[in-house]
Tab-separated table of C-alpha atoms in Angstrom:
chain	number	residue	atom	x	y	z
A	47	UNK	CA	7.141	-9.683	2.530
A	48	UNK	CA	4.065	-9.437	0.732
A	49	UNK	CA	0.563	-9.326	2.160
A	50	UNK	CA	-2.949	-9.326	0.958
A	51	UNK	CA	-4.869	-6.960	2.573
A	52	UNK	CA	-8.692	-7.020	3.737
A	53	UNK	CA	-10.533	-5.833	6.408
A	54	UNK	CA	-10.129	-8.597	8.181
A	55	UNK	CA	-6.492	-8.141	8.763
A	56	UNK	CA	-6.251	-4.855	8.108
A	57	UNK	CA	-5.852	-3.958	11.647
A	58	UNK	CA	-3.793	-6.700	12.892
A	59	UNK	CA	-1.199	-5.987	10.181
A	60	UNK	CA	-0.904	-2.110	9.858
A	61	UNK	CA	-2.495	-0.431	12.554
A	62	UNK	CA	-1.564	-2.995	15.471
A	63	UNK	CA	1.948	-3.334	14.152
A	64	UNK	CA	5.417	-1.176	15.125
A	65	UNK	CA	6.810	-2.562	11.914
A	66	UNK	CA	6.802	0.195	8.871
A	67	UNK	CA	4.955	-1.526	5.997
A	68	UNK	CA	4.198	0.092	2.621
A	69	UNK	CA	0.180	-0.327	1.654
A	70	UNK	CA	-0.666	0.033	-2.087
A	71	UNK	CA	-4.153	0.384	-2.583
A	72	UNK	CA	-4.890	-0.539	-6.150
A	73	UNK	CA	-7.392	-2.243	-8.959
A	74	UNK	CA	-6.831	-4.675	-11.964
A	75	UNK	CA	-8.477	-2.445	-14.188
A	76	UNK	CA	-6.023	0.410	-13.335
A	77	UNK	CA	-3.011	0.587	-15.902
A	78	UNK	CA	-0.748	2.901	-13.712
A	79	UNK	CA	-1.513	0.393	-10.916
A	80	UNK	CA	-0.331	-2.663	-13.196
A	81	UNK	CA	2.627	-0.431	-14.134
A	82	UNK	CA	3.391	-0.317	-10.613
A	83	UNK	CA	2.603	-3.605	-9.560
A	84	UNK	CA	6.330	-5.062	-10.450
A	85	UNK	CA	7.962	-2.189	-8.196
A	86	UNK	CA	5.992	-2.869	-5.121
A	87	UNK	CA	6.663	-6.496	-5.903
A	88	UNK	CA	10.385	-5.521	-6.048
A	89	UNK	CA	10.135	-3.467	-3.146
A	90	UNK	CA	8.468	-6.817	-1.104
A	91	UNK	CA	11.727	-8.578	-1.298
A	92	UNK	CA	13.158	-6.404	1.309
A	93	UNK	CA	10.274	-4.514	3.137
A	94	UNK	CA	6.787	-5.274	4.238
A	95	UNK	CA	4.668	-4.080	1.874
A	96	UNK	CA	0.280	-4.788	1.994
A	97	UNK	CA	-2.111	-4.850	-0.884
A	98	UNK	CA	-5.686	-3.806	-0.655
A	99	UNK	CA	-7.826	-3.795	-4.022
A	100	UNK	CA	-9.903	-1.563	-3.729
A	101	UNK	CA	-12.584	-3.225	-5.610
A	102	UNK	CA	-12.807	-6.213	-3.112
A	103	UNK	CA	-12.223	-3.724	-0.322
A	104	UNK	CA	-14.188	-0.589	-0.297
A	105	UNK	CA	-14.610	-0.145	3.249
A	106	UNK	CA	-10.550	0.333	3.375
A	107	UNK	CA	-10.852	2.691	0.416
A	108	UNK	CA	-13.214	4.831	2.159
A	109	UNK	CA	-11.872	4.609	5.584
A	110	UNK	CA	-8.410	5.996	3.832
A	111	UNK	CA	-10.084	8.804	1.543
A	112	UNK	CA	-8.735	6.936	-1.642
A	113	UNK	CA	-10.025	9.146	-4.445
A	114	UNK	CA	-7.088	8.102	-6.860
A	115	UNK	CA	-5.156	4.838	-7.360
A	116	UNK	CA	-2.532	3.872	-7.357
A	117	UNK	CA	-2.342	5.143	-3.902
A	118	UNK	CA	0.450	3.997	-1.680
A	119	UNK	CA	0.423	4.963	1.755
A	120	UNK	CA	3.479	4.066	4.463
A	121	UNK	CA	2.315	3.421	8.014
A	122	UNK	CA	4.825	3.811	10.526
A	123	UNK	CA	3.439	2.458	14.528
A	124	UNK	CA	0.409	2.165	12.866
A	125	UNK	CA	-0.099	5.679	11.737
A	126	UNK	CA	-0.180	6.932	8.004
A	127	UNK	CA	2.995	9.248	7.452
A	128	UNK	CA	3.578	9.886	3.661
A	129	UNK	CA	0.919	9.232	1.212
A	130	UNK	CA	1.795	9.102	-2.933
A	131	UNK	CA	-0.864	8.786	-5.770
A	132	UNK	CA	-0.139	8.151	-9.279
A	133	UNK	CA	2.641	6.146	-10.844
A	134	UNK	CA	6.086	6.625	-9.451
A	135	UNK	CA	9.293	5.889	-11.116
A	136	UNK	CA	11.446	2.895	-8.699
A	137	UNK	CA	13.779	5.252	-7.338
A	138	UNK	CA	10.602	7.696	-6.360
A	139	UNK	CA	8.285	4.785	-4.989
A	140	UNK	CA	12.185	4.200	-2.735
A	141	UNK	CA	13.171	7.497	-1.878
A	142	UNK	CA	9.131	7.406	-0.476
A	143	UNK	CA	9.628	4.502	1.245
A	144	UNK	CA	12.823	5.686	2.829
A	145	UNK	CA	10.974	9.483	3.993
């Protein structure tokens, strides 16, 4: 499953939660993000997986120290575990999801 994520929800859906979920922080004016974009979206079909853009949410950006994006961070019992930045080939962006 696929969510939209804002500040509004933000804590509700990854830091509240015991479920792992996958958060992609990301722009539409970032190539390696759009180059991404289908793998997450692939990904969604069997995991959670939350979307912040960081141009419509820079409070999240800041709060998580994005400097770089794509950045895809997993959150296990609400906590950040693994953090990737950059474009990642499928079986990377899995293997990362997996830990």
């Amino acid at each position: 499953m696929e969510y939209t994520l804002t500040k509004d929800n933000f804590q509700e859906l990854v830091l509240d939660s015991q479920e792992k979920i996958l958060v992609d922080f990301w722009a539409t004016w970032c190539g390696p993000c759009m180059m991404l974009s289908p793998i997450v979206e692939e990904l969604a079909e069997t995991c959670r997986v939350g979307k912040v853009n960081v141009d419509e949410e820079p409070e999240l950006a800041r709060q998580f120290g994005i400097v770089s994006i794509p950045t895809l961070i997993v959150f296990e019992n609400g906590k950040a575990v693994r953090q990737s930045m950059g474009y990642r080939p499928k079986s990377e962006i899995e293997a990362f999801w997996e830990g």
